[in-house]
Amino acid sequence: MKILLDGYFDKNLGDDLMLELAAENLSEHEIYMNTPYLQHTDEEKPYKMTDIDIKLKVIGSGFLLRNYTSMIYRIKEMIQDRGDYLKAVLSCNISQYPNFLAEYVIKRQLSEFDFVTVRDTYSYEYIKKKLPQLKCEYYPDIVFSIPNDRIKNCKNEGALGISAYNSYGQTPDEVNLKFAEMADKFIEKTGRKVLLFALNTGLENDIKAAKSIKNMMKNSVHTEIIAYDGILDNIKRCSKMIGIRLHSVVLAMCAGVPVIPVAYSDKTLHMLNDLNFNGKIFEWKNIDFNLLGELCMAETEKFALDDNIRKEASKHIKAFKEIFC
């Protein structure tokens, strides 16, 4: 079967891991992706859309609309996406809509898929209520199924990890300054390092936020910026992770690193609710940096990730295969 894998192509580690895990588990088929930097594909081999059997989106927040410009783009995408091939989407989520028109557009787009899996129960219940005819199943985020050997088993240095976040392309300097001050206090009180993780190195560019934080620090010599493909090799150096990007939280849990989530979107809150996470959760728009700093110094038990979560996360692909393969 010829499968065109589609997703969010912006050098975002979390989204790219979703696509790679899907490609690895569909390796018996001909896989194509319109991107030059991911493996497991036949992207150099020419193809025509008329030859494709199924277009498979593996995309988390792929149904988020922020403004009217994005709605127009989405309508054009829906028009271009009309073909004789089947369509499915895996490991997505539904977020709150800015207005009724945005919700209408997304409902129309979702209704054109032959099969959907979602990564939180909020999205599952929304679809069952609003689009009851759509074949939909729920499993935890597909990245929870990452093989153990993909995360390097390096020495725990007791470092503080911070998932740098370039909010919509520009995190305010005053927010980065607060992170810089908190990181300085951690270094001064513990004598240990701070690692700034940049999961997105594309247009959203978390490296920009990481550099901003490091440049504002007095103890920048004890701080490292770790971007994209270096994250899996270094995350276990941390004794704690401030997880802002959703997949920084997921990867910390998979690595057994205690995590303090900072939710910039309701998708993180929905995921943590499904996991019965009982730790403190901060909201991006109103971070109590004094409390956050205290928690960074305090002893924190790692979240006990149920093995069943990881098994269930692999079922996005299994469900897809059962239906289409």
XYZ file of C-alpha atoms in Angstrom:
325
model
C 0.000 0.000 0.000
C 1.251 3.496 -0.861
C 0.902 5.845 2.103
C 1.585 9.582 2.015
C 2.502 10.688 5.544
C 1.549 14.251 6.322
C 2.086 16.317 9.453
C 3.583 19.462 10.946
C 6.985 19.884 9.274
C 8.892 22.539 11.230
C 11.843 20.693 12.809
C 9.770 20.152 15.929
C 11.093 17.124 17.816
C 7.731 16.028 19.189
C 5.902 16.207 15.869
C 8.797 14.568 14.025
C 8.917 11.704 16.522
C 5.206 11.137 15.922
C 5.832 10.847 12.189
C 8.927 8.667 12.597
C 7.154 6.251 14.932
C 4.320 5.950 12.428
C 6.737 5.372 9.532
C 8.729 2.756 11.466
C 5.589 0.806 12.282
C 4.333 0.956 8.708
C 7.661 -0.013 7.121
C 6.131 -2.913 5.209
C 4.349 -0.332 3.023
C 5.612 2.304 0.599
C 5.888 5.466 2.698
C 6.230 8.971 1.266
C 6.722 12.277 3.071
C 7.060 15.765 1.662
C 10.091 16.615 3.776
C 13.822 16.101 3.233
C 14.997 15.616 6.811
C 13.027 12.628 8.164
C 14.079 9.044 7.562
C 12.089 5.885 6.768
C 10.571 7.378 3.631
C 10.752 7.067 -0.142
C 10.551 10.836 -0.574
C 13.226 10.787 -3.295
C 11.144 8.375 -5.326
C 8.676 10.322 -7.501
C 4.983 9.732 -6.964
C 1.651 11.102 -8.107
C -1.281 11.751 -5.816
C -3.348 9.588 -8.151
C -1.111 6.641 -7.169
C -1.503 7.184 -3.410
C -3.827 4.760 -1.610
C -4.151 6.748 1.599
C -3.076 10.112 2.953
C -2.263 9.726 6.638
C -1.892 12.783 8.848
C 0.029 12.221 12.086
C -0.414 15.577 13.706
C -1.116 16.652 17.277
C -2.508 20.190 17.180
C -3.367 20.045 13.509
C -6.917 21.279 14.064
C -6.060 24.536 15.808
C -7.255 27.783 14.229
C -6.179 31.093 15.749
C -7.560 33.683 13.320
C -9.399 34.264 10.048
C -6.194 33.968 8.000
C -5.655 30.435 9.279
C -9.290 29.617 8.474
C -8.828 30.717 4.856
C -5.670 28.614 4.618
C -7.513 25.615 6.034
C -10.388 25.958 3.549
C -7.882 26.039 0.665
C -6.209 22.943 2.098
C -9.546 21.119 2.225
C -10.241 21.982 -1.428
C -6.789 20.777 -2.515
C -7.152 17.610 -0.461
C -10.041 16.235 -2.465
C -9.032 13.045 -4.211
C -9.895 9.395 -4.630
C -7.490 8.274 -1.893
C -8.563 7.435 1.652
C -7.806 9.898 4.460
C -6.972 9.287 8.119
C -5.428 11.227 10.983
C -3.653 9.845 14.047
C -2.827 11.193 17.537
C -4.530 14.558 17.152
C -6.393 16.723 19.635
C -9.212 19.232 19.563
C -8.675 22.625 21.193
C -11.035 25.448 22.045
C -12.117 27.559 19.083
C -11.880 31.359 18.840
C -15.367 31.567 17.274
C -18.212 29.488 15.806
C -16.882 29.849 12.237
C -13.558 28.253 13.204
C -15.431 25.365 14.790
C -17.562 24.943 11.684
C -14.490 24.787 9.414
C -12.768 22.166 11.578
C -15.916 20.071 11.866
C -16.198 20.091 8.065
C -12.561 19.044 7.705
C -12.825 16.265 10.282
C -15.965 14.896 8.650
C -13.980 14.192 5.474
C -11.660 11.697 7.200
C -12.335 7.974 7.062
C -10.728 7.365 10.454
C -9.378 9.469 13.327
C -7.503 8.712 16.534
C -7.192 11.333 19.255
C -4.743 11.662 22.129
C -7.026 12.815 24.941
C -10.501 11.971 26.170
C -11.668 15.588 25.838
C -11.177 15.347 22.059
C -12.774 11.904 21.919
C -15.891 13.088 23.747
C -16.082 16.201 21.561
C -16.016 14.166 18.357
C -18.509 11.615 19.646
C -20.898 14.428 20.506
C -20.392 16.738 17.513
C -19.503 14.197 14.793
C -21.046 10.895 15.915
C -20.750 9.376 12.416
C -16.942 9.772 12.379
C -15.002 6.607 13.206
C -12.825 7.699 16.127
C -10.710 6.026 18.815
C -8.720 7.375 21.771
C -5.191 6.405 22.839
C -2.481 8.346 24.724
C -0.054 10.481 22.692
C 1.860 8.279 20.257
C 5.254 9.517 21.550
C 4.604 7.628 24.797
C 5.325 4.506 22.715
C 8.919 5.573 21.984
C 11.280 2.591 22.481
C 13.364 2.766 25.673
C 16.639 2.620 23.748
C 15.822 5.819 21.843
C 16.425 7.809 25.050
C 20.109 7.606 25.950
C 20.791 6.147 29.375
C 23.349 8.776 30.476
C 24.436 9.759 33.988
C 22.046 11.862 36.065
C 23.996 15.064 36.800
C 21.215 16.630 38.863
C 20.786 19.360 36.237
C 17.637 21.430 35.892
C 16.058 21.076 32.466
C 13.932 23.869 31.034
C 11.950 23.469 27.837
C 12.520 26.861 26.199
C 9.396 28.070 24.437
C 9.198 30.729 21.750
C 5.540 31.609 22.132
C 3.986 32.087 18.665
C 7.429 33.092 17.423
C 8.124 35.647 20.163
C 8.223 35.026 23.914
C 8.347 38.369 25.808
C 11.763 39.348 27.181
C 10.320 39.791 30.665
C 9.270 36.125 30.715
C 12.715 34.970 29.578
C 14.267 37.233 32.221
C 12.232 35.503 34.932
C 13.456 32.116 33.717
C 17.022 33.464 33.655
C 16.781 34.714 37.250
C 15.295 31.423 38.407
C 18.018 29.444 36.614
C 20.712 31.604 38.240
C 19.284 30.907 41.693
C 19.241 27.177 40.983
C 22.895 27.209 39.927
C 23.989 29.353 42.883
C 22.172 27.249 45.476
C 22.909 23.793 44.083
C 26.139 24.189 42.128
C 24.575 22.177 39.320
C 23.931 22.968 35.656
C 20.893 24.216 33.796
C 20.045 22.670 30.423
C 17.858 24.682 28.064
C 16.061 22.345 25.659
C 14.899 23.708 22.292
C 12.431 21.186 20.853
C 11.512 23.343 17.866
C 14.320 24.655 15.665
C 12.168 25.686 12.713
C 9.973 28.741 12.270
C 8.835 28.760 15.897
C 12.529 28.556 16.845
C 12.861 27.744 20.543
C 16.613 28.357 20.181
C 15.798 32.067 20.115
C 14.116 31.812 23.521
C 16.932 29.615 24.885
C 19.599 32.104 23.768
C 17.605 34.965 25.254
C 17.453 33.187 28.644
C 21.143 32.269 28.592
C 22.256 35.777 27.573
C 20.380 37.252 30.535
C 21.961 34.860 33.051
C 24.866 35.703 35.348
C 25.865 32.035 35.440
C 25.585 31.313 31.735
C 28.889 29.414 31.822
C 27.042 26.681 33.719
C 24.229 26.587 31.182
C 23.906 24.568 27.993
C 21.505 24.927 25.084
C 20.507 21.532 23.721
C 18.534 21.561 20.496
C 16.340 19.087 18.664
C 18.310 15.885 17.944
C 20.470 16.257 21.061
C 17.520 16.179 23.449
C 17.072 12.402 23.599
C 20.799 12.043 24.384
C 20.772 14.516 27.273
C 17.393 14.491 28.995
C 18.470 11.917 31.593
C 21.202 14.285 32.791
C 18.392 16.166 34.534
C 16.999 15.581 37.991
C 14.003 17.734 37.089
C 12.367 19.151 33.959
C 10.266 22.285 33.598
C 8.154 21.061 30.711
C 6.544 23.742 28.566
C 6.299 22.082 25.167
C 3.863 19.154 25.478
C 6.387 16.615 24.254
C 9.002 17.823 26.736
C 6.552 16.606 29.393
C 5.971 13.317 27.542
C 9.695 12.641 27.023
C 10.562 13.518 30.636
C 7.959 11.018 31.839
C 9.286 8.360 29.459
C 12.842 9.054 30.688
C 11.818 8.849 34.351
C 12.694 12.503 35.000
C 10.434 14.346 37.496
C 8.529 17.002 35.588
C 6.928 20.325 36.492
C 4.476 21.124 33.672
C 3.852 24.675 32.463
C 0.766 24.453 30.235
C 0.610 26.988 27.404
C -2.404 25.192 25.905
C -5.384 23.184 27.090
C -3.956 20.160 25.231
C -1.378 19.756 28.031
C -4.050 20.033 30.709
C -6.220 17.426 28.971
C -3.284 15.010 28.653
C -2.268 15.387 32.300
C -5.860 14.931 33.408
C -6.050 11.640 31.495
C -2.818 10.506 33.186
C -4.197 11.391 36.651
C -1.163 13.620 37.170
C -1.301 14.924 40.753
C 1.648 17.332 40.738
C 1.569 21.111 40.482
C 0.688 22.455 37.018
C 1.519 26.052 36.107
C -0.232 28.079 33.414
C 1.956 29.845 30.872
C 0.080 33.144 30.984
C 0.365 33.478 34.762
C 3.481 31.689 36.051
C 4.245 32.051 39.753
C 8.036 32.119 39.352
C 8.653 32.219 43.112
C 6.765 28.956 43.617
C 8.256 27.465 40.452
C 11.746 28.246 41.722
C 10.984 26.654 45.097
C 9.763 23.475 43.435
C 12.938 23.335 41.351
C 14.988 23.187 44.582
C 12.695 20.757 46.403
C 12.772 16.992 46.184
C 10.230 15.785 43.653
C 9.259 12.204 42.968
C 9.137 11.198 39.344
C 5.707 10.581 37.880
C 5.058 6.843 37.849
C 4.166 6.344 34.199
C 1.995 3.258 33.921
C 3.440 0.726 31.465
C -0.071 0.364 30.120
C 0.070 3.983 28.896
C 3.028 3.139 26.676
C 1.307 0.037 25.342
C -1.908 1.928 24.641
C 0.049 4.677 22.846
C 1.216 2.144 20.261
C -2.375 1.370 19.325
C -2.810 4.414 17.068
C -0.924 2.518 14.362
C -2.417 -0.868 15.262
C -5.937 0.510 14.921
C -5.013 2.097 11.585
C -3.636 -1.217 10.303
C -6.704 -3.156 11.396
C -8.952 -0.849 9.417
C -6.916 -0.114 6.279
C -4.304 -2.846 5.917
